[in-house]
Amino acid sequence: MRQSFAVGIGGAAGQGVATPGDIFAKIFSRRGLHLNAYNAYQSIIRGGHTFLTVRTGPDPITNMGDRLDLLIPLNQDTVDRHLGLLGSGAACLYNADSIHPGTPAEGVQLCPIPVSKLADITKNKVAQNTLAMGAALSMMGVGFPALESALAEQFRKKEQAVIDENVSVARAGYDYATANFKPFAWPLPMTENHYAVLSGNAALAMGGAAAGVKFYCAYPMSPSTGVLHWMAEHARKAGIMVRQVEDEIGVINMAIGAAQAGVRSMCATSGGGFALMSEGLGLSAQAEIPVVVIDCQRAGPSTGVPTKTEQGDLWQMLGAAFGDYPRIIAAPLDIGDCFTLIPEIFNLADRFQCPAIVLCDLLLSEGRLSVDPKDLNFQPHIDRGELITSNGMDTHEEYKRYLITESGVSPRAIPGLPGYTHTVSSDEHDENGVLISDEYTNVTKRRAMMEKRMRKVAGIESAVPAPELIGPRDADVTLIGWGSTYGVIEEARELLQDQGISSNQLQIRWLVPLHGDAIVEILKGSKHTIIVENNYSGQFARYLRSETSFVPDGYIRKYDGEPFMPHHIVEAVKEQLAGNTNLSVPVHEIMV
């Protein structure tokens, strides 16, 4: 079982929950520790409840975990909701002036901080936050200079007096905890490792920059807005033109226009915005213009629960736009993979001149993860496919933009190149791009062009690797997941192993093409199969069945807006192996 330490900070939106979280993350990563952070919040500007979990440890931390070691409630509501999550050995640091924690579980240390005695709260509105950070780090066995340095960076744009005041308040909390509270049994270790801390949205944007994106546009929509923020902040340095567009219809069409001009073009949205992009996506397919669209899934339908996570958009992606056309859909496995996947999918979109969709979700988009910078390849292989960028000095045969080829891929010329004149539109066309549907439809040319485009499907499938089984082949149970459930299933498997249940894992990264034959070949040797996903209807289970006729033995589904915790999967597996049910819907015990 991996060693970890989890801090939960809760309060009302606007009470300053994010700042302690950022500082803890910075200090943990500088000690060479892995971390995973997830912020559960409401869709209002001020008020409501926000609960940030930061989990750290020397081993990879892939999810929020099952328990809290330290609770820092910034208001009474937080302690009322979450005190019950603490078990023996855990602690609760709270403002003794305003919070009354009640009776905790046996072995939980209650740590009241006399905030009004230690700080001038009339001058410093967030004194309780800073005092709690100092006290927490003392109890974790972290030296004060780490916090002093982090505070100086946090307030570097303000006057020195502001930095000095916050350091003084933090010191008071640190010293008070040293004198009055029992330190944690497991001091936070330090390693020689060096990690960066990335959000999924930042990783997606950085992946785009590494892939050579030169045009990015979006309409702000949570949880994808962070991609736009990163792009706008780094646009000049990265040489990327960034535009905020009036709506998602404009976004997709502007992105396709930029791609037609020859640059790599990307946009991001959420499910509601993607719905508006659907017709534009068809234009990309018909005109064979490669474009990458990121969908950061949130709980729907419609406005739904806009600040909560879900894997509910798969079938929207599968059915986006009308008609038959080649497409590529992939789901990143974790935040590091958000970076890695973008160059890969751009290469495929360019090679096969078709739309490509990255199916992310709020859990990854807004979550944070420690990433080894050495794992981020900022100079990935770039394959623009059959892109003609220069006419050179040689003569050539008559250029046909939609030349009928065996692979289905036709050479794509940058508009404006002498000798490569062609027509592009959303209508069906012949090899030259001349429309065939205005006065009469040429059925022979329509059939030939349709078959040309669809021949790309075989090429895409050959270019994409099939999923591989992780773990022992003869395991008691096979857990099948897709996208962001990767890390939590992985940890659940470790917990199952500790309880004498062996398991393996089949995680699907490439959803289209699916490699159905390879998946069935793997699963037909499994003793018991369970599909784990974050939606109500089992969208992947239905998709897998429609493509392969494979029906698993059981399902674990969660659709309350919050991600899986490892014990949810462990308990469901045990329940299903005992034969009590074949559908488990875990109850989320953290009420946010």
Coordinates of C-alpha atoms in Angstrom, one line a residue:
M1 CA 0.0 0.0 0.0
R2 CA 1.4 3.4 -1.0
Q3 CA 2.3 5.9 1.7
S4 CA 0.5 9.2 1.5
F5 CA -0.7 12.2 3.4
A6 CA -3.9 14.0 2.5
V7 CA -4.9 17.5 3.5
G8 CA -8.5 18.8 3.1
I9 CA -9.2 22.5 3.2
G10 CA -12.8 23.7 3.1
G11 CA -14.7 26.9 3.3
A12 CA -17.0 29.2 1.4
A13 CA -16.0 30.4 -2.1
G14 CA -14.1 33.6 -1.6
Q15 CA -12.7 32.6 1.8
G16 CA -9.3 31.9 0.3
V17 CA -9.2 28.1 0.0
A18 CA -7.1 28.1 -3.1
T19 CA -4.1 30.0 -1.7
P20 CA -3.3 27.5 1.1
G21 CA -3.7 24.7 -1.5
D22 CA -1.3 26.3 -3.9
I23 CA 1.3 26.8 -1.1
F24 CA 1.0 23.3 0.2
A25 CA 1.4 22.0 -3.4
K26 CA 4.5 24.1 -3.9
I27 CA 6.1 22.9 -0.7
F28 CA 5.2 19.3 -1.3
S29 CA 6.7 19.3 -4.8
R30 CA 9.8 21.0 -3.6
R31 CA 10.4 18.2 -1.1
G32 CA 10.4 15.9 -4.1
L33 CA 7.0 14.4 -3.3
H34 CA 4.3 13.4 -5.7
L35 CA 0.9 15.1 -5.3
N36 CA -2.6 15.0 -6.6
A37 CA -5.1 17.9 -6.0
Y38 CA -8.8 18.0 -6.6
N39 CA -11.1 21.0 -5.9
A40 CA -14.8 20.3 -5.4
Y41 CA -16.8 23.5 -5.6
Q42 CA -20.1 25.0 -6.5
S43 CA -21.1 27.0 -9.5
I44 CA -21.4 30.4 -7.8
I45 CA -18.9 33.3 -7.5
R46 CA -19.1 33.7 -3.8
G47 CA -20.5 31.5 -1.0
G48 CA -21.5 27.9 -1.4
H49 CA -19.0 25.3 -0.3
T50 CA -15.5 24.6 -1.6
F51 CA -13.4 21.6 -0.6
L52 CA -9.8 21.2 -1.8
T53 CA -8.0 18.0 -1.3
V54 CA -4.2 17.9 -1.6
R55 CA -2.7 14.4 -1.3
T56 CA 1.0 13.8 -1.3
G57 CA 3.7 11.1 -0.8
P58 CA 6.9 9.7 -2.1
D59 CA 5.1 7.2 -4.5
P60 CA 3.0 8.4 -7.4
I61 CA -0.3 9.8 -6.2
T62 CA -2.9 9.3 -8.9
N63 CA -6.1 10.3 -7.1
M64 CA -7.7 12.0 -4.1
G65 CA -7.5 8.8 -2.0
D66 CA -9.9 7.5 0.6
R67 CA -9.1 9.3 3.7
L68 CA -7.9 12.6 5.2
D69 CA -5.0 13.0 7.6
L70 CA -5.6 16.7 8.2
L71 CA -8.7 18.8 8.0
I72 CA -8.5 22.6 7.9
P73 CA -12.1 24.0 8.1
L74 CA -12.3 27.7 7.4
N75 CA -16.0 27.8 8.5
Q76 CA -18.4 25.8 10.6
D77 CA -20.1 24.3 7.6
T78 CA -16.9 22.6 6.6
V79 CA -16.3 20.9 9.9
D80 CA -19.9 19.8 10.1
R81 CA -19.6 18.2 6.7
H82 CA -16.2 16.6 6.9
L83 CA -15.1 15.9 10.5
G84 CA -16.5 12.4 10.1
L85 CA -13.9 11.7 7.4
L86 CA -11.1 11.7 10.0
G87 CA -9.9 8.5 11.6
S88 CA -7.4 7.6 14.3
G89 CA -4.1 9.5 13.8
A90 CA -5.7 12.4 11.9
A91 CA -6.1 16.0 13.1
C92 CA -8.3 19.0 12.6
L93 CA -6.9 22.5 12.8
Y94 CA -9.6 25.1 13.3
N95 CA -10.3 28.7 14.4
A96 CA -11.1 28.4 18.1
D97 CA -12.9 31.7 18.0
S98 CA -15.6 30.8 15.5
I99 CA -15.7 27.0 14.9
H100 CA -17.1 24.3 17.2
P101 CA -16.0 20.9 15.9
G102 CA -18.2 18.6 17.9
T103 CA -17.1 15.1 18.8
P104 CA -14.6 13.4 16.5
A105 CA -13.8 9.8 16.0
E106 CA -11.5 8.1 18.6
G107 CA -7.9 9.0 18.0
V108 CA -8.6 12.2 16.1
Q109 CA -6.6 15.2 17.5
L110 CA -8.6 18.4 17.7
C111 CA -6.3 21.4 17.3
P112 CA -8.0 24.8 18.2
I113 CA -6.0 27.9 17.2
P114 CA -6.7 31.1 19.1
V115 CA -6.7 33.2 16.0
S116 CA -7.6 36.5 17.6
K117 CA -4.8 36.2 20.1
L118 CA -2.2 35.2 17.6
A119 CA -3.0 37.7 14.8
D120 CA -4.7 41.0 14.2
I121 CA -7.7 39.8 12.3
T122 CA -9.0 43.4 11.8
K123 CA -6.0 44.0 9.5
N124 CA -5.6 40.5 8.0
K125 CA -8.9 38.9 6.9
V126 CA -7.3 35.6 6.0
A127 CA -5.2 35.3 9.2
Q128 CA -6.8 32.0 10.1
N129 CA -5.7 30.5 6.8
T130 CA -2.1 31.6 7.3
L131 CA -2.0 30.5 10.9
A132 CA -3.4 27.1 9.9
M133 CA -0.7 26.6 7.2
G134 CA 2.1 27.4 9.7
A135 CA 0.6 25.0 12.3
A136 CA 0.0 22.3 9.7
L137 CA 3.6 22.3 8.5
S138 CA 4.9 22.2 12.0
M139 CA 2.8 19.1 12.7
M140 CA 4.1 17.6 9.4
G141 CA 7.7 18.0 10.4
V142 CA 8.5 20.6 7.7
G143 CA 10.9 23.4 8.6
F144 CA 9.5 26.9 8.6
P145 CA 11.9 28.3 5.9
A146 CA 9.9 26.3 3.3
L147 CA 6.7 28.2 4.2
E148 CA 8.6 31.5 4.5
S149 CA 9.9 31.1 1.0
A150 CA 6.5 30.1 -0.4
L151 CA 4.8 33.1 1.1
A152 CA 7.4 35.5 -0.3
E153 CA 6.7 34.1 -3.8
Q154 CA 2.9 34.1 -3.3
F155 CA 2.9 37.8 -2.4
R156 CA 5.9 38.9 -4.5
K157 CA 3.8 41.4 -6.4
K158 CA 2.8 43.2 -3.2
E159 CA 4.8 45.4 -0.9
Q160 CA 7.4 43.9 1.4
A161 CA 5.3 44.8 4.4
V162 CA 2.6 42.4 3.2
I163 CA 5.1 39.6 2.9
D164 CA 6.5 40.4 6.3
E165 CA 3.1 40.4 7.9
N166 CA 2.1 37.1 6.4
V167 CA 5.4 35.5 7.4
S168 CA 4.9 36.8 10.9
V169 CA 1.4 35.4 11.2
A170 CA 2.5 32.0 9.7
R171 CA 5.4 31.9 12.2
A172 CA 2.9 32.5 15.1
G173 CA 0.9 29.5 13.9
Y174 CA 4.0 27.4 13.4
D175 CA 5.3 28.1 16.9
Y176 CA 1.9 27.7 18.6
A177 CA 1.5 24.2 17.0
T178 CA 5.0 23.2 18.0
A179 CA 4.2 24.1 21.6
N180 CA 0.6 22.8 21.9
F181 CA -0.1 20.1 19.3
K182 CA 1.1 16.5 18.8
P183 CA 3.0 16.1 15.6
F184 CA 2.0 13.5 13.0
A185 CA 3.5 10.1 13.5
W186 CA 4.8 10.2 9.9
P187 CA 6.9 13.3 9.3
L188 CA 6.7 14.5 5.7
P189 CA 9.8 13.0 4.0
M190 CA 12.1 14.7 1.5
T191 CA 13.5 13.1 -1.7
E192 CA 15.9 14.1 -4.3
N193 CA 13.2 14.2 -7.0
H194 CA 12.1 17.3 -8.8
Y195 CA 8.5 17.6 -10.0
A196 CA 6.5 20.2 -11.7
V197 CA 2.8 20.7 -10.7
L198 CA 0.5 20.9 -13.7
S199 CA -3.3 21.2 -14.1
G200 CA -4.8 19.2 -17.0
N201 CA -5.8 22.3 -18.8
A202 CA -2.2 23.7 -18.6
A203 CA -0.9 20.3 -19.8
L204 CA -3.4 20.3 -22.8
A205 CA -2.3 23.8 -23.8
M206 CA 1.4 23.1 -23.4
G207 CA 0.9 19.9 -25.4
G208 CA -0.6 22.1 -28.1
A209 CA 2.3 24.4 -28.1
A210 CA 4.7 21.5 -28.3
A211 CA 2.7 20.1 -31.2
G212 CA 3.2 23.3 -33.1
V213 CA -0.2 24.8 -32.7
K214 CA -0.2 28.3 -34.2
F215 CA -3.9 29.2 -33.8
Y216 CA -6.1 28.6 -30.8
C217 CA -9.6 30.0 -30.3
A218 CA -12.3 29.3 -27.8
Y219 CA -15.4 30.7 -26.1
P220 CA -14.9 30.5 -22.3
M221 CA -16.7 27.5 -20.8
S222 CA -15.8 25.6 -17.6
P223 CA -14.0 23.4 -17.2
S224 CA -12.1 24.1 -20.5
T225 CA -11.4 27.8 -19.8
G226 CA -8.0 27.1 -18.3
V227 CA -6.7 26.1 -21.7
L228 CA -7.7 29.5 -23.1
H229 CA -6.1 31.2 -20.1
W230 CA -2.7 29.4 -20.6
M231 CA -2.8 30.1 -24.3
A232 CA -3.6 33.8 -23.9
E233 CA -0.9 34.2 -21.2
H234 CA 1.8 32.5 -23.3
A235 CA 0.6 33.5 -26.8
R236 CA 3.3 35.9 -27.6
K237 CA 6.2 33.8 -26.3
A238 CA 4.9 30.6 -27.9
G239 CA 4.1 32.3 -31.2
I240 CA 0.4 31.3 -31.1
M241 CA -2.4 33.5 -32.3
V242 CA -5.2 33.3 -29.7
R243 CA -8.7 34.5 -30.1
Q244 CA -11.8 34.6 -27.9
V245 CA -14.7 34.1 -30.2
E246 CA -18.4 35.1 -29.8
D247 CA -19.7 31.5 -29.5
E248 CA -18.7 27.9 -30.3
I249 CA -20.1 27.9 -33.8
G250 CA -17.7 30.7 -34.6
V251 CA -14.9 28.9 -32.7
I252 CA -15.0 25.7 -34.7
N253 CA -15.3 27.4 -38.0
M254 CA -12.5 29.8 -37.2
A255 CA -10.3 26.9 -36.2
I256 CA -11.1 25.1 -39.4
G257 CA -10.3 28.2 -41.4
A258 CA -6.9 28.6 -39.8
A259 CA -6.2 24.9 -40.4
Q260 CA -7.2 25.3 -44.1
A261 CA -4.5 28.1 -44.3
G262 CA -2.0 25.5 -43.2
V263 CA -1.3 25.9 -39.5
R264 CA -2.1 23.5 -36.7
S265 CA -5.3 24.7 -35.1
M266 CA -6.9 23.7 -31.8
C267 CA -10.0 24.7 -29.8
A268 CA -11.5 23.5 -26.5
T269 CA -14.9 23.5 -24.9
S270 CA -17.3 21.5 -22.8
G271 CA -20.2 19.3 -23.7
G272 CA -22.7 22.1 -24.3
G273 CA -20.3 24.1 -26.4
F274 CA -19.3 20.9 -28.4
A275 CA -23.0 20.5 -29.2
L276 CA -22.8 23.8 -31.1
M277 CA -19.7 22.7 -32.8
S278 CA -21.1 19.5 -34.3
E279 CA -22.1 20.9 -37.8
G280 CA -18.7 22.6 -38.1
L281 CA -17.0 19.3 -37.3
G282 CA -18.8 17.9 -40.3
L283 CA -17.2 20.6 -42.4
S284 CA -13.8 19.6 -41.2
A285 CA -14.6 16.0 -42.3
Q286 CA -16.2 16.9 -45.7
A287 CA -13.4 19.4 -46.7
E288 CA -10.8 17.0 -45.2
I289 CA -9.2 19.8 -43.1
P290 CA -7.5 18.5 -39.9
V291 CA -8.5 20.1 -36.7
V292 CA -8.2 19.1 -33.0
V293 CA -11.1 19.8 -30.6
I294 CA -10.8 19.2 -26.9
D295 CA -14.0 18.4 -25.0
C296 CA -13.6 18.8 -21.2
Q297 CA -16.6 16.9 -20.0
R298 CA -18.8 18.1 -17.1
A299 CA -22.0 16.8 -15.6
G300 CA -24.9 17.5 -18.0
P301 CA -27.2 17.6 -19.9
S302 CA -27.6 21.3 -20.8
T303 CA -26.0 23.5 -18.1
G304 CA -26.3 20.5 -15.8
V305 CA -23.9 20.7 -12.9
P306 CA -21.2 22.9 -14.5
T307 CA -18.5 22.5 -11.9
K308 CA -18.7 18.7 -11.5
T309 CA -17.0 15.9 -13.4
E310 CA -18.5 13.1 -15.5
Q311 CA -17.8 10.9 -18.5
G312 CA -21.1 11.6 -20.1
D313 CA -20.2 12.9 -23.6
L314 CA -18.9 9.7 -25.3
W315 CA -21.9 9.1 -27.4
Q316 CA -22.1 12.8 -28.3
M317 CA -18.6 12.5 -29.7
L318 CA -19.5 9.2 -31.5
G319 CA -22.5 10.8 -33.1
A320 CA -21.2 14.4 -33.6
A321 CA -22.2 15.8 -37.0
F322 CA -24.3 13.9 -39.5
G323 CA -23.2 11.5 -42.2
D324 CA -20.4 9.0 -42.2
Y325 CA -16.9 10.2 -41.9
P326 CA -13.6 9.2 -40.4
R327 CA -12.8 10.6 -37.0
I328 CA -10.3 10.1 -34.2
I329 CA -11.3 10.1 -30.5
A330 CA -8.9 9.6 -27.6
A331 CA -9.2 10.1 -23.8
P332 CA -6.1 11.0 -21.8
L333 CA -5.3 8.7 -18.9
D334 CA -3.9 11.3 -16.5
I335 CA -2.7 14.9 -16.4
G336 CA 0.7 14.0 -17.8
D337 CA -1.0 12.2 -20.7
C338 CA -3.0 15.4 -21.4
F339 CA 0.3 16.8 -22.6
T340 CA 1.5 13.7 -24.4
L341 CA -1.7 12.9 -26.3
I342 CA -2.0 16.3 -28.1
P343 CA 1.1 15.9 -30.4
E344 CA 0.1 12.3 -31.1
I345 CA -3.4 13.2 -32.1
F346 CA -2.3 16.1 -34.2
N347 CA 0.0 13.9 -36.2
L348 CA -2.9 11.5 -36.9
A349 CA -5.3 14.4 -37.8
D350 CA -2.8 15.8 -40.2
R351 CA -1.9 12.4 -41.7
F352 CA -5.5 11.4 -42.3
Q353 CA -6.9 14.9 -42.8
C354 CA -9.9 14.5 -40.5
P355 CA -11.2 15.9 -37.3
A356 CA -9.8 14.6 -34.0
I357 CA -11.4 14.9 -30.6
V358 CA -9.7 14.8 -27.2
L359 CA -12.2 13.6 -24.6
C360 CA -11.0 15.0 -21.3
D361 CA -13.1 15.7 -18.2
L362 CA -13.2 18.1 -15.3
L363 CA -11.3 15.7 -13.0
L364 CA -8.3 16.1 -15.2
S365 CA -8.8 19.6 -16.5
E366 CA -9.0 21.3 -13.1
G367 CA -7.0 18.7 -11.1
R368 CA -3.3 19.0 -10.4
L369 CA -0.6 16.4 -10.6
S370 CA 3.1 16.3 -10.0
V371 CA 4.9 15.6 -13.2
D372 CA 8.5 14.8 -13.8
P373 CA 9.6 17.4 -16.4
K374 CA 11.8 14.7 -18.0
D375 CA 8.6 13.0 -19.0
L376 CA 7.4 16.0 -21.0
N377 CA 8.9 15.9 -24.5
F378 CA 8.8 19.5 -25.7
Q379 CA 10.1 18.5 -29.1
P380 CA 7.8 15.7 -30.1
H381 CA 7.9 14.1 -33.5
I382 CA 5.8 16.2 -35.9
D383 CA 4.1 14.6 -38.9
R384 CA 2.2 17.0 -41.1
G385 CA 1.2 14.2 -43.5
E386 CA 0.9 14.9 -47.2
L387 CA 1.0 18.7 -46.9
I388 CA 2.4 20.6 -49.8
T389 CA 3.9 23.9 -48.7
S390 CA 6.0 24.8 -51.7
N391 CA 5.7 24.4 -55.4
G392 CA 9.5 24.2 -55.8
M393 CA 10.9 24.5 -59.3
D394 CA 9.5 21.3 -60.7
T395 CA 6.5 21.0 -62.9
H396 CA 3.9 18.6 -61.7
E397 CA 0.8 17.0 -62.9
E398 CA -2.6 18.7 -62.7
Y399 CA -3.3 19.1 -59.0
K400 CA -6.4 17.4 -57.6
R401 CA -7.1 18.3 -54.0
Y402 CA -9.3 15.3 -53.5
L403 CA -7.4 12.9 -55.7
I404 CA -8.7 9.3 -55.4
T405 CA -6.0 7.3 -53.7
E406 CA -5.6 3.8 -52.3
S407 CA -5.1 5.2 -48.7
G408 CA -7.9 7.6 -49.0
V409 CA -5.5 10.5 -48.3
S410 CA -5.0 13.1 -50.9
P411 CA -2.1 15.6 -51.0
R412 CA -3.1 18.8 -49.3
A413 CA -1.8 22.1 -50.7
I414 CA -1.6 25.3 -48.8
P415 CA -4.0 27.8 -50.4
G416 CA -2.2 30.3 -52.6
L417 CA 0.6 28.1 -53.9
P418 CA 1.0 28.7 -57.7
G419 CA -0.1 25.6 -59.6
Y420 CA -2.2 24.2 -56.9
T421 CA -5.5 25.9 -57.4
H422 CA -8.4 24.1 -55.9
T423 CA -11.9 24.6 -54.5
V424 CA -13.0 23.9 -50.9
S425 CA -16.5 23.8 -49.7
S426 CA -18.9 21.9 -47.4
D427 CA -20.6 20.3 -50.4
E428 CA -19.7 16.9 -51.9
H429 CA -17.3 17.4 -54.8
D430 CA -15.2 15.6 -57.3
E431 CA -11.4 15.2 -57.2
N432 CA -10.8 18.8 -58.1
G433 CA -13.2 20.1 -55.5
V434 CA -15.9 21.0 -58.0
L435 CA -19.3 20.6 -56.4
I436 CA -21.4 17.7 -57.7
S437 CA -24.7 18.4 -55.9
D438 CA -26.0 21.7 -57.3
E439 CA -27.8 20.9 -60.5
Y440 CA -27.7 17.2 -60.4
T441 CA -25.8 14.6 -58.3
N442 CA -23.2 12.5 -59.9
V443 CA -23.8 9.2 -58.1
T444 CA -20.6 7.6 -59.4
K445 CA -18.4 10.5 -58.1
R446 CA -20.3 10.7 -54.8
R447 CA -19.7 7.0 -54.2
A448 CA -16.1 7.2 -55.2
M449 CA -15.5 10.2 -53.0
M450 CA -17.3 8.6 -50.0
E451 CA -15.2 5.4 -50.4
K452 CA -12.0 7.4 -50.7
R453 CA -12.6 9.2 -47.4
M454 CA -13.7 6.1 -45.5
R455 CA -10.6 4.2 -46.7
K456 CA -8.7 6.4 -44.1
V457 CA -10.4 4.4 -41.3
A458 CA -8.1 1.4 -42.0
G459 CA -5.1 3.6 -42.0
I460 CA -6.0 5.3 -38.7
E461 CA -6.6 1.9 -37.1
S462 CA -3.1 0.7 -38.2
A463 CA -1.5 3.8 -36.8
V464 CA -3.0 3.6 -33.4
P465 CA -1.9 1.0 -30.8
A466 CA -4.3 -1.5 -29.3
P467 CA -4.8 -1.4 -25.5
E468 CA -2.7 -3.7 -23.4
L469 CA -3.6 -5.6 -20.3
I470 CA -1.9 -4.4 -17.1
G471 CA -1.4 -7.0 -14.3
P472 CA -1.4 -10.8 -14.1
R473 CA -3.2 -12.6 -16.9
D474 CA -4.9 -15.1 -14.6
A475 CA -6.3 -12.5 -12.1
D476 CA -9.6 -13.0 -10.3
V477 CA -11.1 -9.9 -11.9
T478 CA -10.4 -7.6 -14.9
L479 CA -11.3 -4.0 -14.4
I480 CA -12.0 -2.1 -17.6
G481 CA -11.9 1.7 -17.7
W482 CA -11.4 4.5 -20.1
G483 CA -9.7 7.9 -19.7
S484 CA -9.4 9.5 -16.3
T485 CA -10.4 6.4 -14.2
Y486 CA -6.9 5.0 -14.9
G487 CA -5.3 6.1 -11.7
V488 CA -8.1 5.3 -9.2
I489 CA -8.5 1.8 -10.7
E490 CA -4.8 1.3 -10.4
E491 CA -4.8 2.1 -6.7
A492 CA -8.0 0.1 -6.1
R493 CA -6.1 -2.9 -7.6
E494 CA -3.4 -2.5 -5.0
L495 CA -6.0 -2.4 -2.2
L496 CA -7.7 -5.5 -3.6
Q497 CA -4.3 -7.3 -3.7
D498 CA -3.8 -6.5 0.0
Q499 CA -7.2 -8.2 0.7
G500 CA -6.2 -11.3 -1.3
I501 CA -8.0 -10.5 -4.6
S502 CA -5.8 -10.4 -7.6
S503 CA -6.9 -8.1 -10.5
N504 CA -5.7 -6.7 -13.8
Q505 CA -6.7 -3.6 -15.7
L506 CA -7.6 -2.8 -19.3
Q507 CA -7.6 1.0 -19.8
I508 CA -8.9 2.4 -23.1
R509 CA -7.1 5.5 -24.4
W510 CA -8.0 5.3 -28.1
L511 CA -11.8 5.2 -28.3
V512 CA -12.0 5.6 -32.1
P513 CA -10.5 3.5 -33.5
L514 CA -11.4 1.0 -30.8
H515 CA -9.4 -2.1 -31.7
G516 CA -12.4 -4.2 -30.8
D517 CA -10.9 -7.5 -31.9
A518 CA -7.8 -7.0 -29.7
I519 CA -10.0 -6.1 -26.7
V520 CA -12.2 -9.1 -27.1
E521 CA -9.1 -11.3 -27.5
I522 CA -7.8 -10.0 -24.2
L523 CA -11.1 -10.2 -22.3
K524 CA -12.1 -13.7 -23.4
G525 CA -9.5 -15.1 -21.1
S526 CA -10.6 -13.1 -18.1
K527 CA -12.3 -14.8 -15.1
H528 CA -14.6 -11.9 -14.3
T529 CA -14.9 -8.6 -16.1
I530 CA -16.2 -5.3 -14.7
I531 CA -16.5 -1.9 -16.5
V532 CA -15.9 1.2 -14.4
E533 CA -17.0 4.6 -15.7
N534 CA -18.3 8.0 -14.5
N535 CA -21.8 8.1 -16.1
Y536 CA -25.3 6.7 -15.5
S537 CA -26.0 4.6 -18.5
G538 CA -22.6 2.9 -19.0
Q539 CA -21.8 4.7 -22.2
F540 CA -18.5 2.8 -22.9
A541 CA -20.1 -0.5 -22.0
R542 CA -22.8 0.2 -24.6
Y543 CA -20.2 1.3 -27.1
L544 CA -18.1 -1.8 -26.6
R545 CA -21.1 -4.1 -26.9
S546 CA -22.2 -2.3 -30.1
E547 CA -18.7 -2.8 -31.6
T548 CA -17.9 -6.2 -30.4
S549 CA -21.0 -7.9 -28.8
F550 CA -18.9 -8.2 -25.6
V551 CA -21.0 -8.1 -22.4
P552 CA -19.1 -7.8 -19.2
D553 CA -20.0 -9.6 -16.0
G554 CA -20.6 -6.4 -14.0
Y555 CA -20.5 -2.6 -13.9
I556 CA -19.4 0.1 -11.5
R557 CA -20.9 3.5 -12.3
K558 CA -20.8 6.9 -10.6
Y559 CA -22.8 9.9 -11.8
D560 CA -23.1 12.2 -8.7
G561 CA -20.6 14.7 -10.1
E562 CA -17.6 13.6 -8.0
P563 CA -14.8 11.2 -9.0
F564 CA -14.3 7.7 -7.8
M565 CA -12.3 7.1 -4.6
P566 CA -10.3 3.8 -4.5
H567 CA -12.5 2.2 -1.8
H568 CA -15.6 2.7 -4.0
I569 CA -14.2 0.3 -6.5
V570 CA -12.8 -2.1 -3.9
E571 CA -16.1 -2.5 -2.2
A572 CA -18.0 -2.8 -5.5
V573 CA -15.6 -5.5 -6.7
K574 CA -16.0 -7.5 -3.5
E575 CA -19.8 -7.1 -3.7
Q576 CA -19.9 -8.3 -7.3
L577 CA -17.5 -11.2 -6.8
A578 CA -19.7 -12.4 -3.9
G579 CA -22.6 -12.5 -6.4
N580 CA -24.7 -9.8 -4.7
T581 CA -25.2 -7.6 -7.8
N582 CA -23.7 -6.9 -11.2
L583 CA -24.3 -3.1 -11.0
S584 CA -22.7 -1.1 -8.2
V585 CA -23.3 2.7 -7.8
P586 CA -21.0 3.9 -5.0
V587 CA -22.2 6.6 -2.6
H588 CA -19.9 9.6 -2.3
E589 CA -19.4 10.4 1.4
I590 CA -17.8 13.8 0.9
M591 CA -20.8 16.2 0.7
V592 CA -19.8 19.1 -1.5

